[in-house]
Amino acid sequence: MKVKKKEKPNIIIILTDDQGWADVGFNGATDIPTQNLDRIAKEGVVFSKGYVSHPYCSPSRAGLLTGRYQARFGHDCNMPYEGENDDTIGTPLSEKMISEALKEQGYTTSAIGKWHVGDHPNLHPNKQGFDHWFGFPGGAMNFWGIPNGPLRTIYRNGKEVSQEELSYLTDDFTNEAIEFINKNDKKPFFMYLAYNAPHAPDHATKQYLENTKHIEYAGRNIYGAMVNAVDVGVGRIDSTLKAKGIKDNTVIVFLSDNGGRLEHADNRPNRGHKGMLFEGGIKVPFFISWPKGLKENQVYNNPISSLDLFPTLLNIAGGNSELENQLDGKDLIPYINKTNTDKPHEALFWRSSGGFEYAVRKGNYKLYKSAYKEKTLLFDLEKDPKERYDISDTNSNIIKELEEDYKLWDSNNLDPGWFDPHAENVIKEEQKLNKTKRNSLHPKLRNQ
Ligand code: CA
């Protein structure tokens, strides 16, 4: 059914950075206050098995924005640090981003926050289908907006923003989002609001630290304040939508770009963290709400992916995802509404650094070729969602099948266009863990 232009919903994707699975109340957080996110999650559909397509920042964003496994175009590493000088490093302009697809549907588009899918100015948001852009090009930035090189400077549509305009980035991004809504509430808009919170560095303000003063562990206290700042911002955005009378016909998607960071985040009960292909690295807090179009208070339990957002939102906007042959995701609406009771995906795949690590989730099983563990692991996620029991030794036939599935899938991918140091860091981290474990033993046992 074609949606009439005046009825087209507004669409907001809120992406957080390195936020853990259990760092929102709707997934069980008891220490960090996230009442706004929890309320909006309840107004819609929470995904209990919502995955991103990569365990760290840049590739995950490339997948989300294009609706394709980012390995399809060789984007399975973060950019190397000199990426701002080379416009062949990053998601190429030839890839169609969701912003471009929604512009074709008449949407006004905005990217706010962290970009990190193309450092060179030729690959910045204004070149990738975003009418408006406010944020920084790189992967991380201090929260005071103090410029530190071209990747860590706040720009509005390519022009450097003055220090006087900035206070605390999370608040700055929220303020810009509200201003964008105020200016564009009469026609359909798409906003990609990519907070860099709660990614390092650990910066917070007294206002948010007051809200987490009950958390006694200092690192978690500050991290919690950073998450709370996002929540307060989302609450202000939600109030703006209500005041404008457009809340009911606005789609809000919320997710984290990858699993919680190593320090201060809480991925429990999932195993592992950002960077790993254990569930803790790729399964994220994830919901969609749309009061006019989706029933409230739902939980969807089959595995879904951030790659599904492009086709889902394009169809909501009146487009036809069937015409976008490049997409790997599925329109989730028929599955959520149970007009289709199958699982959206027969299998999901992950590739890190050109296959240095990879994973396949198919049916109950998950295969993980782990560089951390120097082993190919197999888990039955139905029986063992916490990935405690590797059953690879007794299931060689299943390993073989999933490895073949991976090879077939990978045959349609490009080699990585560039590399980053994550792969080396993975090995170092495992060595550090093993050393710490050894040192915890009685001195006589440490060298065995
Ligand atoms: Ca991240």
Coordinates of C-alpha atoms and ligand atoms in Angstrom, one line a residue:
M1 CA 0.0 0.0 0.0
K2 CA 1.3 3.4 -1.0
V3 CA 1.5 5.8 2.0
K4 CA 0.3 9.3 1.2
K5 CA 2.9 11.9 1.6
K6 CA 1.2 13.7 4.4
E7 CA 0.9 10.5 6.3
K8 CA 4.5 9.4 6.0
P9 CA 5.9 8.9 9.5
N10 CA 8.9 10.7 10.8
I11 CA 11.8 8.4 11.5
I12 CA 14.5 8.7 14.2
I13 CA 17.3 6.2 14.7
I14 CA 19.1 6.7 18.0
L15 CA 22.4 5.0 18.1
T16 CA 24.6 4.8 21.2
D17 CA 28.2 3.9 21.2
D18 CA 29.6 0.9 23.1
Q19 CA 26.6 0.6 25.4
G20 CA 26.2 -2.8 27.2
W21 CA 23.3 -5.1 26.9
A22 CA 22.3 -4.6 30.6
D23 CA 22.9 -0.8 30.6
V24 CA 19.2 0.0 30.0
G25 CA 16.3 -0.7 32.4
F26 CA 14.3 -2.5 29.7
N27 CA 17.1 -5.1 29.6
G28 CA 17.4 -5.3 33.3
A29 CA 19.7 -2.5 34.4
T30 CA 19.0 -1.7 38.1
D31 CA 21.7 0.9 38.7
I32 CA 21.6 3.3 35.7
P33 CA 18.4 5.4 35.4
T34 CA 17.0 5.1 31.9
Q35 CA 13.3 5.8 32.5
N36 CA 12.7 7.6 29.2
L37 CA 14.2 4.8 27.1
D38 CA 12.3 2.2 29.1
R39 CA 9.0 4.1 28.6
I40 CA 9.5 4.4 24.8
A41 CA 10.6 0.7 24.6
K42 CA 7.3 -0.2 26.3
E43 CA 5.4 1.8 23.7
G44 CA 6.8 -0.5 21.0
V45 CA 8.7 -3.7 20.4
V46 CA 11.8 -4.8 22.2
F47 CA 14.1 -7.2 20.3
S48 CA 15.4 -9.8 22.7
K49 CA 17.9 -11.1 20.0
G50 CA 18.8 -7.9 18.2
Y51 CA 22.2 -8.1 16.6
V52 CA 24.5 -5.6 14.9
S53 CA 26.6 -6.7 12.0
H54 CA 29.9 -6.1 13.6
P55 CA 31.4 -6.1 17.1
Y56 CA 32.9 -2.6 16.8
C57 CA 32.2 0.9 15.6
S58 CA 32.8 1.7 12.0
P59 CA 31.9 -1.5 10.3
S60 CA 28.7 -1.8 12.4
R61 CA 27.6 1.7 11.3
A62 CA 28.5 0.9 7.6
G63 CA 26.2 -2.1 7.8
L64 CA 23.3 -0.2 9.5
L65 CA 23.4 2.7 7.1
T66 CA 23.6 0.6 3.9
G67 CA 21.5 -2.3 5.0
R68 CA 24.2 -4.6 3.7
Y69 CA 26.8 -6.8 5.3
Q70 CA 29.7 -4.3 5.2
A71 CA 32.1 -7.0 4.0
R72 CA 30.2 -6.8 0.7
F73 CA 32.1 -3.6 0.1
G74 CA 35.2 -4.5 2.1
H75 CA 34.3 -2.3 5.1
D76 CA 35.1 -4.7 7.9
C77 CA 37.7 -2.7 9.8
N78 CA 37.8 0.7 11.5
M79 CA 39.6 3.3 9.4
P80 CA 43.3 3.5 9.8
Y81 CA 44.3 6.7 11.6
E82 CA 45.4 8.6 8.5
G83 CA 42.0 7.9 6.8
E84 CA 41.2 11.6 6.5
N85 CA 43.7 11.9 3.7
D86 CA 42.3 9.1 1.5
D87 CA 38.8 9.1 0.1
T88 CA 39.0 5.5 -0.9
I89 CA 38.9 4.5 2.8
G90 CA 35.4 4.4 4.2
T91 CA 31.9 3.5 2.8
P92 CA 32.1 4.4 -0.9
L93 CA 29.6 6.9 -2.4
S94 CA 28.5 4.1 -4.7
E95 CA 26.8 2.4 -1.8
K96 CA 23.2 3.6 -1.2
M97 CA 22.6 4.8 2.3
I98 CA 19.2 4.7 4.0
S99 CA 19.4 8.5 4.0
E100 CA 19.5 8.5 0.2
A101 CA 16.6 6.0 -0.1
L102 CA 14.5 8.1 2.3
K103 CA 15.3 11.3 0.4
E104 CA 13.8 9.6 -2.7
Q105 CA 10.6 9.2 -0.6
G106 CA 10.6 12.9 0.1
Y107 CA 12.2 13.0 3.5
T108 CA 14.4 15.7 4.9
T109 CA 17.4 14.0 6.4
S110 CA 19.8 14.8 9.3
A111 CA 22.8 13.1 10.7
I112 CA 23.8 14.2 14.2
G113 CA 26.7 13.0 16.3
K114 CA 29.5 10.5 15.5
W115 CA 30.0 9.6 11.8
H116 CA 33.0 7.2 11.5
V117 CA 32.2 5.6 8.2
G118 CA 34.4 7.8 6.1
D119 CA 37.0 10.2 7.5
H120 CA 37.7 12.1 4.2
P121 CA 35.5 15.2 3.6
N122 CA 34.4 13.5 0.3
L123 CA 32.7 10.8 2.4
H124 CA 31.1 13.0 5.1
P125 CA 27.3 12.9 5.7
N126 CA 26.4 15.7 3.4
K127 CA 27.8 13.6 0.5
Q128 CA 25.9 10.5 1.7
G129 CA 22.3 11.7 1.5
F130 CA 22.1 13.9 4.6
D131 CA 20.7 17.4 4.1
H132 CA 21.9 18.4 7.5
W133 CA 24.9 17.3 9.5
F134 CA 26.1 18.3 13.0
G135 CA 28.9 16.3 14.6
F136 CA 32.4 14.9 14.2
P137 CA 33.8 12.7 11.4
G138 CA 36.0 10.4 13.5
G139 CA 35.5 7.5 15.9
A140 CA 35.8 9.2 19.3
M141 CA 36.0 12.7 20.8
N142 CA 36.2 14.5 24.1
F143 CA 32.7 15.5 25.3
W144 CA 33.6 19.2 25.6
G145 CA 33.9 19.6 21.8
I146 CA 37.5 20.9 22.1
P147 CA 38.9 20.5 18.6
N148 CA 41.8 18.0 18.3
G149 CA 42.6 17.5 14.6
P150 CA 40.2 17.3 11.6
L151 CA 38.5 14.0 12.8
R152 CA 37.8 15.4 16.3
T153 CA 36.2 18.7 15.5
I154 CA 32.5 19.6 15.6
Y155 CA 31.2 20.7 12.3
R156 CA 27.8 21.8 11.1
N157 CA 27.4 21.1 7.4
G158 CA 31.2 21.2 6.9
K159 CA 31.8 24.4 8.9
E160 CA 33.6 24.3 12.2
V161 CA 31.3 25.0 15.1
S162 CA 32.6 27.6 17.6
Q163 CA 33.4 26.6 21.2
E164 CA 30.9 29.1 22.6
E165 CA 28.1 27.1 21.0
L166 CA 29.1 23.8 22.7
S167 CA 28.7 22.6 26.3
Y168 CA 28.6 18.8 26.7
L169 CA 28.4 16.8 23.5
T170 CA 25.5 14.6 24.5
D171 CA 23.5 17.7 25.4
D172 CA 24.7 19.5 22.2
F173 CA 23.5 16.6 20.0
T174 CA 20.2 16.6 21.8
N175 CA 19.8 20.3 21.4
E176 CA 20.6 20.1 17.7
A177 CA 18.1 17.2 17.3
I178 CA 15.3 19.3 18.9
E179 CA 16.1 22.3 16.8
F180 CA 16.0 20.1 13.7
I181 CA 12.6 18.7 14.7
N182 CA 11.3 22.2 15.4
K183 CA 12.3 23.3 11.9
N184 CA 11.0 20.3 10.1
D185 CA 7.9 19.2 11.9
K186 CA 5.6 20.0 9.0
K187 CA 7.1 17.4 6.5
P188 CA 8.5 13.9 7.0
F189 CA 12.0 13.8 8.3
F190 CA 14.6 11.2 9.0
M191 CA 17.1 11.7 11.8
Y192 CA 20.2 9.6 12.4
L193 CA 21.2 10.6 15.9
A194 CA 24.4 8.9 16.7
Y195 CA 25.5 9.8 20.3
N196 CA 29.1 9.0 21.0
A197 CA 28.1 8.3 24.6
P198 CA 28.9 6.1 26.5
H199 CA 32.1 5.6 24.5
A200 CA 35.4 6.7 26.1
P201 CA 36.6 9.2 27.3
D202 CA 34.8 9.2 30.6
H203 CA 33.4 12.7 30.7
A204 CA 30.2 13.7 32.5
T205 CA 28.5 16.8 34.0
K206 CA 27.4 17.4 37.6
Q207 CA 23.7 17.2 36.5
Y208 CA 24.1 13.5 35.3
L209 CA 26.6 12.5 38.0
E210 CA 23.9 13.5 40.5
N211 CA 21.6 11.0 39.0
T212 CA 24.2 8.2 39.4
K213 CA 25.5 9.1 42.8
H214 CA 24.2 5.9 44.3
I215 CA 26.7 3.9 42.1
E216 CA 29.8 3.4 44.3
Y217 CA 32.3 2.1 41.7
A218 CA 33.7 5.3 40.2
G219 CA 34.1 4.0 36.6
R220 CA 30.5 2.7 36.5
N221 CA 29.3 5.9 38.2
I222 CA 30.7 8.1 35.4
Y223 CA 29.7 5.6 32.7
G224 CA 26.2 5.5 34.1
A225 CA 26.0 9.3 34.1
M226 CA 26.9 9.3 30.4
V227 CA 24.1 6.8 29.6
N228 CA 21.8 8.8 31.8
A229 CA 22.6 11.9 29.7
V230 CA 21.5 10.1 26.6
D231 CA 18.3 9.0 28.4
V232 CA 17.5 12.6 29.5
G233 CA 18.2 13.8 25.9
V234 CA 15.8 11.1 24.5
G235 CA 13.2 12.2 27.0
R236 CA 13.5 15.8 25.8
I237 CA 13.3 14.8 22.2
D238 CA 10.2 12.7 23.0
S239 CA 8.6 15.7 24.8
T240 CA 9.3 17.8 21.7
L241 CA 7.6 15.3 19.5
K242 CA 4.6 15.3 21.8
A243 CA 4.4 19.1 22.0
K244 CA 4.5 19.3 18.2
G245 CA 1.7 16.7 18.0
I246 CA 3.8 14.3 15.8
K247 CA 4.7 11.7 18.4
D248 CA 2.2 9.1 17.3
N249 CA 3.4 9.1 13.8
T250 CA 7.1 9.1 14.5
V251 CA 9.1 5.9 14.4
I252 CA 11.8 5.7 17.0
V253 CA 14.5 3.0 16.8
F254 CA 17.1 2.7 19.5
L255 CA 20.2 0.5 19.5
S256 CA 23.9 0.4 20.5
D257 CA 26.4 0.1 17.7
N258 CA 28.1 -2.9 19.3
G259 CA 28.4 -4.7 22.7
G260 CA 29.4 -2.8 25.8
R261 CA 33.0 -1.7 26.1
L262 CA 35.5 -3.6 28.2
E263 CA 35.4 -1.3 31.1
H264 CA 32.4 -0.1 33.1
A265 CA 29.7 -1.5 30.7
D266 CA 27.5 -4.5 31.7
N267 CA 26.9 -7.1 29.1
R268 CA 25.6 -9.7 31.5
P269 CA 24.3 -12.4 31.1
N270 CA 26.0 -12.4 27.7
R271 CA 29.5 -13.6 27.3
G272 CA 32.2 -11.2 26.2
H273 CA 32.2 -7.6 25.2
K274 CA 32.9 -5.1 22.3
G275 CA 35.3 -6.5 19.8
M276 CA 34.3 -10.2 20.3
L277 CA 31.8 -12.2 18.4
F278 CA 30.5 -13.7 21.6
E279 CA 26.9 -12.5 22.2
G280 CA 28.2 -9.7 24.4
G281 CA 30.0 -8.2 21.5
I282 CA 27.1 -8.2 18.9
K283 CA 23.8 -8.5 20.7
V284 CA 22.6 -5.1 21.8
P285 CA 19.8 -3.2 23.5
F286 CA 17.4 -2.7 20.6
F287 CA 13.8 -1.5 20.2
I288 CA 11.4 0.1 17.7
S289 CA 8.4 2.2 18.6
W290 CA 5.7 3.7 16.4
P291 CA 2.5 4.4 18.3
K292 CA 0.4 4.8 15.1
G293 CA 1.8 1.7 13.4
L294 CA 2.9 -0.9 16.0
K295 CA 1.2 -2.3 19.1
E296 CA 2.8 -1.4 22.4
N297 CA 4.3 -3.8 24.9
Q298 CA 5.7 -6.3 22.5
V299 CA 8.8 -8.4 22.7
Y300 CA 10.1 -10.0 19.4
N301 CA 12.2 -13.1 20.1
N302 CA 13.5 -14.3 16.8
P303 CA 17.0 -13.1 15.8
I304 CA 17.0 -9.8 13.9
S305 CA 19.8 -7.6 12.6
S306 CA 20.6 -3.9 12.3
L307 CA 20.7 -4.7 8.6
D308 CA 16.9 -5.0 8.8
L309 CA 16.4 -1.3 9.6
F310 CA 17.0 -0.1 6.0
P311 CA 14.2 -2.2 4.4
T312 CA 11.9 -1.9 7.4
L313 CA 12.1 1.9 7.5
L314 CA 12.1 2.3 3.7
N315 CA 8.8 0.4 3.5
I316 CA 7.3 2.3 6.4
A317 CA 8.2 5.5 4.5
G318 CA 6.2 4.3 1.5
G319 CA 9.1 2.8 -0.5
N320 CA 9.6 -0.7 -1.8
S321 CA 12.6 -2.6 -0.4
E322 CA 12.1 -5.3 -3.0
L323 CA 13.5 -2.9 -5.6
E324 CA 16.7 -2.6 -3.6
N325 CA 18.4 -5.8 -4.6
Q326 CA 21.6 -5.0 -2.8
L327 CA 20.0 -5.2 0.7
D328 CA 20.8 -8.1 3.0
G329 CA 18.2 -7.2 5.6
K330 CA 14.5 -8.0 5.9
D331 CA 11.4 -5.8 6.4
L332 CA 10.6 -6.7 10.0
I333 CA 7.0 -5.4 10.1
P334 CA 5.3 -8.6 8.8
Y335 CA 7.3 -10.6 11.3
I336 CA 6.4 -8.3 14.2
N337 CA 2.8 -8.2 13.2
K338 CA 2.8 -12.0 12.8
T339 CA 1.5 -12.0 9.3
N340 CA 4.7 -13.9 8.7
T341 CA 5.5 -16.4 11.4
D342 CA 8.8 -17.7 10.0
K343 CA 12.1 -16.5 11.2
P344 CA 13.3 -13.4 9.3
H345 CA 16.8 -15.0 8.8
E346 CA 17.8 -18.5 8.1
A347 CA 21.3 -17.5 9.1
L348 CA 23.3 -14.4 10.1
F349 CA 27.0 -13.9 9.5
W350 CA 29.8 -11.9 11.0
R351 CA 33.2 -11.2 9.5
S352 CA 35.9 -9.3 11.3
S353 CA 39.2 -8.2 9.6
G354 CA 38.7 -10.3 6.6
G355 CA 37.9 -13.5 8.4
F356 CA 40.5 -13.2 11.2
E357 CA 37.4 -13.9 13.3
Y358 CA 34.0 -14.9 11.9
A359 CA 30.7 -16.3 13.2
V360 CA 27.5 -17.9 11.8
R361 CA 24.2 -18.1 13.6
K362 CA 21.9 -20.6 12.1
G363 CA 18.9 -22.1 13.8
N364 CA 19.9 -23.0 17.4
Y365 CA 23.6 -23.0 16.5
K366 CA 26.3 -20.5 16.6
L367 CA 29.7 -21.2 15.2
Y368 CA 32.5 -18.8 16.3
K369 CA 36.0 -19.0 14.7
S370 CA 37.6 -17.2 17.6
A371 CA 41.1 -15.6 17.5
Y372 CA 40.7 -14.9 21.2
K373 CA 40.4 -18.6 21.9
E374 CA 42.5 -19.8 19.0
K375 CA 39.7 -22.3 18.3
T376 CA 36.4 -22.7 16.3
L377 CA 33.7 -22.9 19.0
L378 CA 30.2 -24.1 18.6
F379 CA 27.2 -23.3 20.9
D380 CA 23.6 -24.3 21.0
L381 CA 22.1 -20.9 21.8
E382 CA 18.7 -22.3 22.5
K383 CA 20.0 -24.4 25.4
D384 CA 23.0 -22.3 26.2
P385 CA 22.3 -18.6 25.4
K386 CA 25.2 -17.6 27.7
E387 CA 27.7 -19.6 25.5
R388 CA 29.2 -21.4 28.4
Y389 CA 29.5 -24.9 26.8
D390 CA 31.5 -25.3 23.6
I391 CA 30.1 -28.4 21.9
S392 CA 32.4 -28.3 18.9
D393 CA 34.2 -31.5 19.8
T394 CA 31.1 -33.6 19.4
N395 CA 29.5 -31.9 16.4
S396 CA 31.9 -32.0 13.5
N397 CA 29.0 -32.3 11.0
I398 CA 27.4 -29.1 12.2
I399 CA 30.7 -27.3 12.2
K400 CA 31.3 -28.5 8.6
E401 CA 27.8 -27.3 7.5
L402 CA 28.2 -23.8 9.1
E403 CA 31.7 -23.4 7.8
E404 CA 30.4 -24.2 4.3
D405 CA 27.6 -21.7 4.8
Y406 CA 30.2 -19.1 5.8
K407 CA 32.4 -19.8 2.7
L408 CA 29.4 -19.5 0.4
W409 CA 28.4 -16.2 2.0
D410 CA 31.9 -14.9 2.0
S411 CA 32.3 -15.7 -1.7
N412 CA 30.1 -12.6 -2.3
N413 CA 32.3 -10.3 -0.2
L414 CA 35.3 -8.2 -1.0
D415 CA 38.6 -8.4 0.8
P416 CA 39.0 -5.7 3.4
G417 CA 39.8 -2.4 1.8
W418 CA 42.1 -1.5 4.7
F419 CA 43.1 -2.8 8.1
D420 CA 43.2 -1.4 11.7
P421 CA 44.9 -2.5 14.9
H422 CA 41.9 -4.3 16.4
A423 CA 43.1 -7.7 15.4
E424 CA 46.4 -7.4 17.2
N425 CA 44.6 -5.9 20.2
V426 CA 42.4 -8.9 20.4
I427 CA 45.3 -11.2 20.9
K428 CA 46.9 -8.9 23.4
E429 CA 43.7 -8.8 25.4
E430 CA 43.5 -12.6 25.6
Q431 CA 47.1 -12.8 26.7
K432 CA 46.5 -10.2 29.4
L433 CA 43.5 -12.2 30.6
N434 CA 45.5 -15.4 30.8
K435 CA 48.4 -13.7 32.6
T436 CA 46.0 -12.2 35.2
K437 CA 44.4 -15.6 35.7
R438 CA 47.8 -17.2 36.2
N439 CA 48.9 -14.6 38.7
S440 CA 45.7 -15.3 40.7
L441 CA 46.9 -18.8 41.4
H442 CA 49.1 -20.0 44.3
P443 CA 52.7 -19.1 43.5
K444 CA 53.7 -22.8 43.1
L445 CA 51.1 -23.2 40.4
R446 CA 51.7 -20.1 38.2
N447 CA 54.1 -21.6 35.7
Q448 CA 52.2 -24.8 35.1
Ligands
CA1 CA 31.2 1.5 19.2

